Coordinates of C-alpha atoms in Angstrom, one line a residue:
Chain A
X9 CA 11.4 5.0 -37.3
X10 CA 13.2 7.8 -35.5
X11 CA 11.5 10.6 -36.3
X12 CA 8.9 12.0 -34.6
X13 CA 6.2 11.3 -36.8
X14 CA 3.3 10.9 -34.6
X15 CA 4.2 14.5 -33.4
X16 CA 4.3 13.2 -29.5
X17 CA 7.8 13.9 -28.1
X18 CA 8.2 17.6 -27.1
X19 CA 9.9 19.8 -24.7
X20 CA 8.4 19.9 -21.5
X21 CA 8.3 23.3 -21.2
X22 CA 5.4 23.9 -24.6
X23 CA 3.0 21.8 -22.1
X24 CA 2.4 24.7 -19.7
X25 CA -0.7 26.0 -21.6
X26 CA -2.4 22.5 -20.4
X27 CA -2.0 22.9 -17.1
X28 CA -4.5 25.3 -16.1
X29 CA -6.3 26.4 -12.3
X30 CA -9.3 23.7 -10.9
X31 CA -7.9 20.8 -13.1
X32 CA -7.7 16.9 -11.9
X33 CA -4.1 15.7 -12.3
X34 CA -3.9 11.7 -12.3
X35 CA -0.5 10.9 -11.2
X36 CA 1.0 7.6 -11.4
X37 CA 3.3 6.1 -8.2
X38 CA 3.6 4.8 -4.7
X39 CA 5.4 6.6 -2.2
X40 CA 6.7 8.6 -4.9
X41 CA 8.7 5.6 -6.7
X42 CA 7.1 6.0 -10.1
X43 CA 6.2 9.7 -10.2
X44 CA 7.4 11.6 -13.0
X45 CA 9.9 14.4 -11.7
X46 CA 10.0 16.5 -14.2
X47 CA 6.0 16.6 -14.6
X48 CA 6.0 17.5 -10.8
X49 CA 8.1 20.3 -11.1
X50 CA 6.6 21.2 -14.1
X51 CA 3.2 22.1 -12.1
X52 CA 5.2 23.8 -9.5
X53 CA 6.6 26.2 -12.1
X54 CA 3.6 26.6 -13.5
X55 CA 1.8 27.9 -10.1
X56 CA -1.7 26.7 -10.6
X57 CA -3.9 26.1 -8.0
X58 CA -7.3 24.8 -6.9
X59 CA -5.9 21.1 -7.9
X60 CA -7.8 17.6 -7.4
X61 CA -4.8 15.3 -7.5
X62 CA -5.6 11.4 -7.6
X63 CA -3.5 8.7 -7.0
X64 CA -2.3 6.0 -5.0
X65 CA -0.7 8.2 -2.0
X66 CA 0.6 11.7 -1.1
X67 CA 4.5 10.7 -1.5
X68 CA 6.3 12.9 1.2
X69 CA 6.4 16.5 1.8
X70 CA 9.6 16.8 -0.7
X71 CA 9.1 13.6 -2.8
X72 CA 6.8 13.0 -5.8
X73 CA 3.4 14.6 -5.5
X74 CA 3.9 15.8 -2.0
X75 CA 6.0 19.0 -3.8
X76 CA 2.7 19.8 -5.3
X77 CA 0.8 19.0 -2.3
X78 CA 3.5 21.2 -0.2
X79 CA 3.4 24.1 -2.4
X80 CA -0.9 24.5 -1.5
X81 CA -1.8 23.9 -5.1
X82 CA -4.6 21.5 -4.8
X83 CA -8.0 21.9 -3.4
X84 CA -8.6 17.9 -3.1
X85 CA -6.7 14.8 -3.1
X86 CA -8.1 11.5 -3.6
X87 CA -5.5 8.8 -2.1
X88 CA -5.5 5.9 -0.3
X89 CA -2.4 7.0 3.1
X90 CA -1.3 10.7 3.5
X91 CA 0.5 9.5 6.2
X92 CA 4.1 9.8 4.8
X93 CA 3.4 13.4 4.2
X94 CA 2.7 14.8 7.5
X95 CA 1.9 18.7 5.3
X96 CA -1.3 17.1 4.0
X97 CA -2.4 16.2 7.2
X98 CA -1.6 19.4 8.0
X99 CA -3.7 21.0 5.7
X100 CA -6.7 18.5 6.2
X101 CA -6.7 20.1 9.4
X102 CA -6.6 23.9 8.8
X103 CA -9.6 23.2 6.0
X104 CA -7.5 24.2 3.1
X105 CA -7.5 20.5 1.7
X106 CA -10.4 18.6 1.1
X107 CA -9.2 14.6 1.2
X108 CA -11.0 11.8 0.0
X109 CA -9.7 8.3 0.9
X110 CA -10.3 5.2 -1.2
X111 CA -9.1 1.5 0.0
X112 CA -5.6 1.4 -2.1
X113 CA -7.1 -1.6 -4.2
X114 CA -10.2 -0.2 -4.8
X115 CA -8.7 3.3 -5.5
X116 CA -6.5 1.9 -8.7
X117 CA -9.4 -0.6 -9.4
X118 CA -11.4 3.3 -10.2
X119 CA -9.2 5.0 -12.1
X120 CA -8.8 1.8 -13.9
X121 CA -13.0 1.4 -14.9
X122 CA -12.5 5.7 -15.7
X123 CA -9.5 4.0 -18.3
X124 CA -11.4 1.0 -19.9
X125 CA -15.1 3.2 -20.3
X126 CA -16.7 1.7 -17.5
X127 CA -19.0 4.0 -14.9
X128 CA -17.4 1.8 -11.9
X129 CA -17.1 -1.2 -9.9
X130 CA -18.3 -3.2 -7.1
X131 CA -16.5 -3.7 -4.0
X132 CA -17.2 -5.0 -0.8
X133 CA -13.5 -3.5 0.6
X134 CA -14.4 -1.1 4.1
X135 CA -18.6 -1.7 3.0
X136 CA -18.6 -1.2 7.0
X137 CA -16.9 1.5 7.1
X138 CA -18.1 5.0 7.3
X139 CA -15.1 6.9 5.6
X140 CA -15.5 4.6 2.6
X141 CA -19.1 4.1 2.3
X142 CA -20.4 7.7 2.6
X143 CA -22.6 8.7 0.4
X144 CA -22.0 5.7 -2.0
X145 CA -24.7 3.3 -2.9
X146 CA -25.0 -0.2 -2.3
X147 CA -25.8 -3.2 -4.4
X148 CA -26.9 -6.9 -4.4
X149 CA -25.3 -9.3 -6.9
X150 CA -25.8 -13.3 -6.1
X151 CA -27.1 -12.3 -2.6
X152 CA -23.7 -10.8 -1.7
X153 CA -23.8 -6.5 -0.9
X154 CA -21.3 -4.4 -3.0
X155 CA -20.5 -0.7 -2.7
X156 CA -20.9 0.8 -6.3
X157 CA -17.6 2.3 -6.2
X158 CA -17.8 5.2 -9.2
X159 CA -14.8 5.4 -11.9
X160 CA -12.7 8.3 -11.8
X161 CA -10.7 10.0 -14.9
X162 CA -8.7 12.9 -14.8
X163 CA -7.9 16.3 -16.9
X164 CA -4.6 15.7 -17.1
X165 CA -2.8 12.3 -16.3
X166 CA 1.4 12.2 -15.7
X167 CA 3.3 8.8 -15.5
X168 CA 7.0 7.9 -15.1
X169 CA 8.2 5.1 -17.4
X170 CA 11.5 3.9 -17.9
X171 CA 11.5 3.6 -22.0
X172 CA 8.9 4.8 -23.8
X173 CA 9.2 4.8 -27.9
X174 CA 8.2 7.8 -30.3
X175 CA 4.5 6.8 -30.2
X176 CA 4.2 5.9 -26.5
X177 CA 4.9 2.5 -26.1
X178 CA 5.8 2.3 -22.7
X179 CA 8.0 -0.2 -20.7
X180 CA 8.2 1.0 -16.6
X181 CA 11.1 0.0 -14.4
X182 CA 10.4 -3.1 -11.7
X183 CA 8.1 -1.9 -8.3
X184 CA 8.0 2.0 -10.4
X185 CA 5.5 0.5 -12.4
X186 CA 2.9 0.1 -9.5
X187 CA -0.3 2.9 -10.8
X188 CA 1.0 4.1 -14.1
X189 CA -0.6 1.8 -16.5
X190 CA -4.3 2.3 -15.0
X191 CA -3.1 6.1 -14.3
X192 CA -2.2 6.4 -18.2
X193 CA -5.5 5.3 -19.2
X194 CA -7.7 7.5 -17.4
X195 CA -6.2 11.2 -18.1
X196 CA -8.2 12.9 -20.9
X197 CA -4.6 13.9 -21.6
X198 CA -1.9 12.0 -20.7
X199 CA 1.8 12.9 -20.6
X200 CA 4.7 10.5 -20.1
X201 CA 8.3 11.2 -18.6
X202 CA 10.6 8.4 -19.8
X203 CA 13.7 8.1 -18.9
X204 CA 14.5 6.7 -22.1
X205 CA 13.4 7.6 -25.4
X206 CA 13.8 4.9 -28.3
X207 CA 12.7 4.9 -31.7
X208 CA 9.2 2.7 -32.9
X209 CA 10.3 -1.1 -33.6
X210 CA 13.0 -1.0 -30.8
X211 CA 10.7 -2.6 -28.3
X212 CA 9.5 -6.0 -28.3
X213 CA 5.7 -5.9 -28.9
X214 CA 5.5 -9.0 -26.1
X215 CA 6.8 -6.8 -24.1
X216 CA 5.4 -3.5 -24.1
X217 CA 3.0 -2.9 -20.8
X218 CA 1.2 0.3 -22.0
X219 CA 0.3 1.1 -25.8
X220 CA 0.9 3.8 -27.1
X221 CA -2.4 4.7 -27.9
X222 CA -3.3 5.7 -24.7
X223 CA -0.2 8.5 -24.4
X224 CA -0.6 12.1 -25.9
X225 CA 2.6 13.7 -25.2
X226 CA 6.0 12.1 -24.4
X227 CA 8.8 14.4 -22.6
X228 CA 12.5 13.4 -22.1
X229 CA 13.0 12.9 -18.1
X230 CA 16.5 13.3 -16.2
X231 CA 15.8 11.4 -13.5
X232 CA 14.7 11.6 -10.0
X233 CA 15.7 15.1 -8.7
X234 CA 14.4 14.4 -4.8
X235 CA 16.3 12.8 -2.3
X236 CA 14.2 9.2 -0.8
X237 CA 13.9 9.0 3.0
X238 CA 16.2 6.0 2.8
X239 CA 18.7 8.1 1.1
X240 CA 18.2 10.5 4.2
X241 CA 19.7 9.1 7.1
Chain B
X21 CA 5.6 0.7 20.1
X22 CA 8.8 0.6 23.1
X23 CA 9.3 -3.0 22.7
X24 CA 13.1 -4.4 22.8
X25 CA 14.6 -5.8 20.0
X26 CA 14.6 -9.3 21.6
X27 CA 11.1 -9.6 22.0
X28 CA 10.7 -8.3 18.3
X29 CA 12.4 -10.7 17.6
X30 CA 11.0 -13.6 19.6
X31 CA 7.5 -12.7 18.2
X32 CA 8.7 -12.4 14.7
X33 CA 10.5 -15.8 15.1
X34 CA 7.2 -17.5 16.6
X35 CA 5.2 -15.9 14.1
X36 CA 7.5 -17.4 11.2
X37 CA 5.9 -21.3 12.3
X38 CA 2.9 -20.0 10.8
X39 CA 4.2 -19.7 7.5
X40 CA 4.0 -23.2 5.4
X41 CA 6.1 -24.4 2.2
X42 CA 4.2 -22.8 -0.8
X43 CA 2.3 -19.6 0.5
X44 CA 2.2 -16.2 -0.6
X45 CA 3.0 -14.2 2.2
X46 CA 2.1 -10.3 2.7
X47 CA 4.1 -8.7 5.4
X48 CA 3.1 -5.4 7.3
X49 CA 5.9 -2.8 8.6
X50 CA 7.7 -3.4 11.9
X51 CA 8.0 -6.9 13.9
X52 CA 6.2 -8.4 10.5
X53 CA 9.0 -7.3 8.5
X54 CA 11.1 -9.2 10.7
X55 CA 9.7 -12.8 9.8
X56 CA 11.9 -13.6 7.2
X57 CA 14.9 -13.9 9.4
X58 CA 13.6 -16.8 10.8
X59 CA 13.1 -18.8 8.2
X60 CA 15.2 -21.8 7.1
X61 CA 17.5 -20.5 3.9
X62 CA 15.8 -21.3 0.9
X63 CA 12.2 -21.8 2.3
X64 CA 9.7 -22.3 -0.7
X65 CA 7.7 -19.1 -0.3
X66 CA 6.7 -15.6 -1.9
X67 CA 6.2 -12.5 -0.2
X68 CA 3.8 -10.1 -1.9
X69 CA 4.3 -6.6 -2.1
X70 CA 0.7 -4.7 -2.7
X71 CA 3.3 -2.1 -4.7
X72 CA 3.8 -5.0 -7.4
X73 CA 6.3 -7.6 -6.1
X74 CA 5.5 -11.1 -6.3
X75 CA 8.6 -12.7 -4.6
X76 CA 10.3 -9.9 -2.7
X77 CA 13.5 -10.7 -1.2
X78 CA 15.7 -9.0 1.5
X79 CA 16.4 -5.2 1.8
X80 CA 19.2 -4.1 -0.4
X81 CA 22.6 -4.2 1.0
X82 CA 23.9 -0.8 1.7
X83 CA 25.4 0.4 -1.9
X84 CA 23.3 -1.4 -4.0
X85 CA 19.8 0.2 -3.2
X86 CA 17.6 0.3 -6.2
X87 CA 15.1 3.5 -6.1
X88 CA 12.8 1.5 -8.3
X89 CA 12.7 -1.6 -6.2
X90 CA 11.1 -0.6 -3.1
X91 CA 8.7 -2.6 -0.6
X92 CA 5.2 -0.8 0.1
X93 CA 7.0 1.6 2.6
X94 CA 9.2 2.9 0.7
X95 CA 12.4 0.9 1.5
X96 CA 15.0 -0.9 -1.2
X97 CA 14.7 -4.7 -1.2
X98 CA 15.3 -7.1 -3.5
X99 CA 13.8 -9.6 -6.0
X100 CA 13.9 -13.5 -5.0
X101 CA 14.7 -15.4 -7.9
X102 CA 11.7 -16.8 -10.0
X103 CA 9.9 -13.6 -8.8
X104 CA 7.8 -10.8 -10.8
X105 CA 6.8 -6.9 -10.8
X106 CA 3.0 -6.4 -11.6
X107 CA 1.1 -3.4 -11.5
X108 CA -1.1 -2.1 -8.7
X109 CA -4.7 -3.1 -10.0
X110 CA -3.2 -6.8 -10.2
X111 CA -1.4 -6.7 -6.7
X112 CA -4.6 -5.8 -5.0
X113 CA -6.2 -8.1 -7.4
X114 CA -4.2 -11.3 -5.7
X115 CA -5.5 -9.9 -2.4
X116 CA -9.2 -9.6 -2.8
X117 CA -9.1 -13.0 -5.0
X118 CA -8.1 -14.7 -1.9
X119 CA -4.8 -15.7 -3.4
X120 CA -3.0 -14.4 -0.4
X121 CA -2.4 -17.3 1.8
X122 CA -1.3 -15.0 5.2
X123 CA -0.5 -11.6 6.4
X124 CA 1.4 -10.7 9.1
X125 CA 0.4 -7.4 10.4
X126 CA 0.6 -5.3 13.6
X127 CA -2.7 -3.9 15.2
X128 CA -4.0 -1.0 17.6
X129 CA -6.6 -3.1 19.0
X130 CA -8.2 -6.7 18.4
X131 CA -11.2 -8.3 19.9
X132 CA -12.0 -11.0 20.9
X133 CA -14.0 -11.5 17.6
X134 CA -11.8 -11.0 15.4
X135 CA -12.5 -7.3 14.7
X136 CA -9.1 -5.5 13.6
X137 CA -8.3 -1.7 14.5
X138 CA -5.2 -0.6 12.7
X139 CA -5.7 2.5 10.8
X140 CA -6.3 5.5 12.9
X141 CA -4.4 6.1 15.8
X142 CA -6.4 8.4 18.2
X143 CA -5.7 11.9 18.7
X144 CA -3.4 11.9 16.0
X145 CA -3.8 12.6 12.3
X146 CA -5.5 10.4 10.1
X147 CA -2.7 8.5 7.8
X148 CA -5.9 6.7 5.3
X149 CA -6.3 3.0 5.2
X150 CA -3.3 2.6 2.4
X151 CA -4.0 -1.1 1.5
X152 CA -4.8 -2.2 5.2
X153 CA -8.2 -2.7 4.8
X154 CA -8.2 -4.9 1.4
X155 CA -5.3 -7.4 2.6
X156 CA -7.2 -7.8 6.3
X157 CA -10.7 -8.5 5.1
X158 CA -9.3 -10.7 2.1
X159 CA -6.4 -12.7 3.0
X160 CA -6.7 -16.2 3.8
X161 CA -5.0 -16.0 7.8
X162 CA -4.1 -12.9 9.5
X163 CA -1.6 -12.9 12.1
X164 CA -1.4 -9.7 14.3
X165 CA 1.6 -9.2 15.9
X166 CA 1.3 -6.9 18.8
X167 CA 2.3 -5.5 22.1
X168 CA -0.2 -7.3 24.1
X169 CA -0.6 -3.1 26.0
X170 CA -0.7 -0.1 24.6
X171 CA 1.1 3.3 25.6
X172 CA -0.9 3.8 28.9
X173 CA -0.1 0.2 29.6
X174 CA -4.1 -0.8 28.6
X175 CA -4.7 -4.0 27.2
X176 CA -5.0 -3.6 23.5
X177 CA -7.0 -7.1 23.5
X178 CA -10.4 -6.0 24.2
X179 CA -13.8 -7.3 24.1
X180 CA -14.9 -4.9 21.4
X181 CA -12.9 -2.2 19.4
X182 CA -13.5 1.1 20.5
X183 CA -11.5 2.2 17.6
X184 CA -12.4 2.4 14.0
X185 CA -12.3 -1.0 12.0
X186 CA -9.8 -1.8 9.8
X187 CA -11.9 -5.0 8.7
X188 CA -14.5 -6.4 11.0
X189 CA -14.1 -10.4 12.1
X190 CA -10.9 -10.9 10.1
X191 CA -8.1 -12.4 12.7
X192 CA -7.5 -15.6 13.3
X193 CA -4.5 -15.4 15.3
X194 CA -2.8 -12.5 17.8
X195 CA 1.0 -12.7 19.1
X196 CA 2.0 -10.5 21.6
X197 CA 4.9 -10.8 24.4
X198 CA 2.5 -12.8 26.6
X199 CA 1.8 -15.4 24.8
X200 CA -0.4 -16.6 21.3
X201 CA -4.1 -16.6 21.0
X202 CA -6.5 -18.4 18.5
X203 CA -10.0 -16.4 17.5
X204 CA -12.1 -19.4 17.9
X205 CA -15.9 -19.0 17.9
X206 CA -15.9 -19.8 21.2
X207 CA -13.2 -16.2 21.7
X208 CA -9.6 -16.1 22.5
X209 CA -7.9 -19.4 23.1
X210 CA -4.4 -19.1 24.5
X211 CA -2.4 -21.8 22.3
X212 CA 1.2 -20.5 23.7
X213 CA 2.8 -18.8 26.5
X214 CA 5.7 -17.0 26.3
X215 CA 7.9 -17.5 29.6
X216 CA 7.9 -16.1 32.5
X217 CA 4.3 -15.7 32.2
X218 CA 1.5 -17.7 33.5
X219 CA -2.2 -18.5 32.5
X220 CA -2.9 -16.6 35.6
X221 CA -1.3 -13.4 34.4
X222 CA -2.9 -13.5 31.1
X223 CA -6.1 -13.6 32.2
X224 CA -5.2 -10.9 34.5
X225 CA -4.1 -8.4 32.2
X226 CA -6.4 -8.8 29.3
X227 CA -9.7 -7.2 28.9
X228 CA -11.0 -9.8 26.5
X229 CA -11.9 -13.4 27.7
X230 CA -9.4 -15.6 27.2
X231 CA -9.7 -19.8 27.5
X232 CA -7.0 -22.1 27.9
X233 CA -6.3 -24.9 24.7
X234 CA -6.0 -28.2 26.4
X235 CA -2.3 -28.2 25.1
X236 CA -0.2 -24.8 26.3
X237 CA 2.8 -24.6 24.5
X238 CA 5.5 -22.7 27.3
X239 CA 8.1 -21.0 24.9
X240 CA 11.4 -20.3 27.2
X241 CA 13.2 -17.5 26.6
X242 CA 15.8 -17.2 24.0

């Protein structure tokens, strides 16, 4: 099957009525590796603000998500290290970003029980500490003390995936894979950019990492348009 | 941290005896990332990348960088044969299922406990724990690699943190120029000392207690 019949693959461009001021954006990556260019920039054009972005990290001021986070469009981030992208410290500072931070592990462990229906998980990762366990409550299971960490789901989730086919059966691309498969799960809409668009029955069912199920829209992606620090030297 | 390259290297190469046939290995950034150098070619281990690599292999060689095979800072490496990609929820998995065997990781402060500060430098802006604080409360050994002072030339082995925790009573072992030091219950025992230094000058510079092993391994220079 070629055709489009499950009505997913469109042009990026018919997607900017979804993306509206105050919404949560789920965006799958690590350092930017694995963050859908051509979703980022889609925000950008689109200028809305007041943004909750979640996910792993806040790339770097001109990579991934940190274009977004650069250009003052969100309110709130909820990451695990800003510290590549010196703008949202920046911003943490002045007031005009509120930032929560989550252990990396427990963060994609959230977004994760927001994908599979759960309200949360237990986690014992920073229980000591005071930037994780504010205002979270605590629990005993087997005489061992957990922080009930809560889910987390998203308006709006955008993942990078090397093929996907025309119902969303996604395949990613070696360490690019890292949050996208929880990240795609846990977006009340989700959007993927994949480099490669095949037709249904060209991937091998073992071998498919997301279903398509989980994908609402699929756009065509040209590649990373940002250059990587290790490209800058 | 304004340590030479030969003492990077002298820690990283003392630190790679710690690493044993068969473990899965999680290196931090800096010295850490030095290790593998100084280990025999074809050494049976895996290095565990908490961006999804389960037998990372050397940085790319200039040319041949892939921008979607990265290590956890960002850089292009490459992937040792019989190893895998995974996604994030399953590389942190490994690490709080204790299936991490060591991490080699550098530190702001340790005490003599144990306790590891690593996250937040002071006066500076806060970068977020990243994955620091899973991999040091759930690995099996942590090694800190360190400069044994920090910038105002204070000993950054202390009796108790003054700095935020990474993960409380989590280090077994600290390296620093001076020598190598064992978190025993009984507090820092110095295992090794790195020449010219003495036990005299250890215990002279450091703010935690330090006692001597019965055995003190003098490592000469070069």
């Amino acid at each position: 099957m070629t055709e489009n019949t499950f009505k997913k693959v469109v042009n990026r461009a018919s997607l900017t009525p979804l993306f509206k001021d105050g919404i949560s954006i789920l965006f799958g990556g690590f350092g930017g590796v694995g963050t859908p260019p051509g979703l980022v920039d889609l925000i950008l054009e689109t200028g809305i603000k007041n943004l909750t972005l979640i996910g792993t990290d806040a790339g770097f001021p001109d990579i991934g998500i940190g274009k977004v986070i650069t250009k003052k469009q969100a309110k709130k981030l909820i990451v695990s290290h800003i510290g590549s992208n010196p703008n949202a410290g920046t911003y943490m500072n002045t007031g005009e970003l509120e930032i929560e931070f989550s252990p990396q592990g427990t963060l994609i462990e959230r977004i994760r029980a927001g994908g599979m229906g759960l309200g949360g998980i237990l986690s014992d990762i920073g229980i000591e500490a005071e930037i994780v366990n504010r205002s979270k409550e605590k629990v005993k299971v087997a005489k061992k003390e957990y922080l009930i960490e809560p889910a987390i789901t998203g308006d709006i989730a955008i993942v990078y995936a090397k093929k996907a086919d025309y119902y969303g059966n996604l395949i990613f691309d070696k360490s690019a894979r890292n949050s996208n498969p929880y990240v795609a799960m846990a977006g009340k809409i989700t959007i993927v950019e994949a480099l490669e668009i095949v037709p249904i029955g060209s991937l091998n069912p073992e071998e498919i990492i997301t279903p398509g199920v989980f994908i609402n829209y699929i756009v065509q992606s040209k590649g990373v348009n940002w250059q990587w620090a290790w490209e800058q030297k | 941290m304004g340590m030479g390259a030969e003492i990077r290297k002298k820690l990283a190469k003392r630190a790679a005896q710690e690493i044993k046939e068969g473990m899965l290995v999680n290196l931090g950034i800096g010295i850490p990332s030095l290790v593998p150098d100084f280990l025999p070619g074809s050494f049976p281990v895996m290095f565990h990348a908490e961006n999804g690599i389960i037998g990372m292999g050397p940085s790319s060689e200039p040319g041949k960088e892939d921008e979607n095979l990265c290590n956890a800072g960002g850089y292009p490496v490459t992937l040792q044969t019989g190893g895998s990609y995974c996604d994030g929820a399953m590389a942190f998995g490994i690490i709080r299922s204790k299936r991490i065997d060591l991490t080699i990781l550098g530190a702001l402060q340790v005490s003599e406990k144990g306790d590891l500060a690593n996250w937040i430098v002071p006066g500076k802006r806060i970068p977020g724990m990243g994955g620091a604080m899973d991999l040091a409360a759930k690995a099996k050994k942590v090694i800190v690699v360190m400069n044994h002072f920090d910038k105002s030339g204070t000993s950054k082995l202390v009796k108790a943190c003054t700095l935020p925790l990474t993960a409380p009573n989590c280090v077994h072992m600290i390296i620093t120029e001076m020598g190598v030091f064992n978190v025993t219950f009984e507090g820092l025992l110095l295992t090794d000392l790195f020449e010219p230094y003495t036990f005299a000058d250890v215990i002279a510079k450091t703010e935690a207690e330090v006692k001597r092993a019965k055995q003190i391994r003098i490592i000469k220079e070069r």
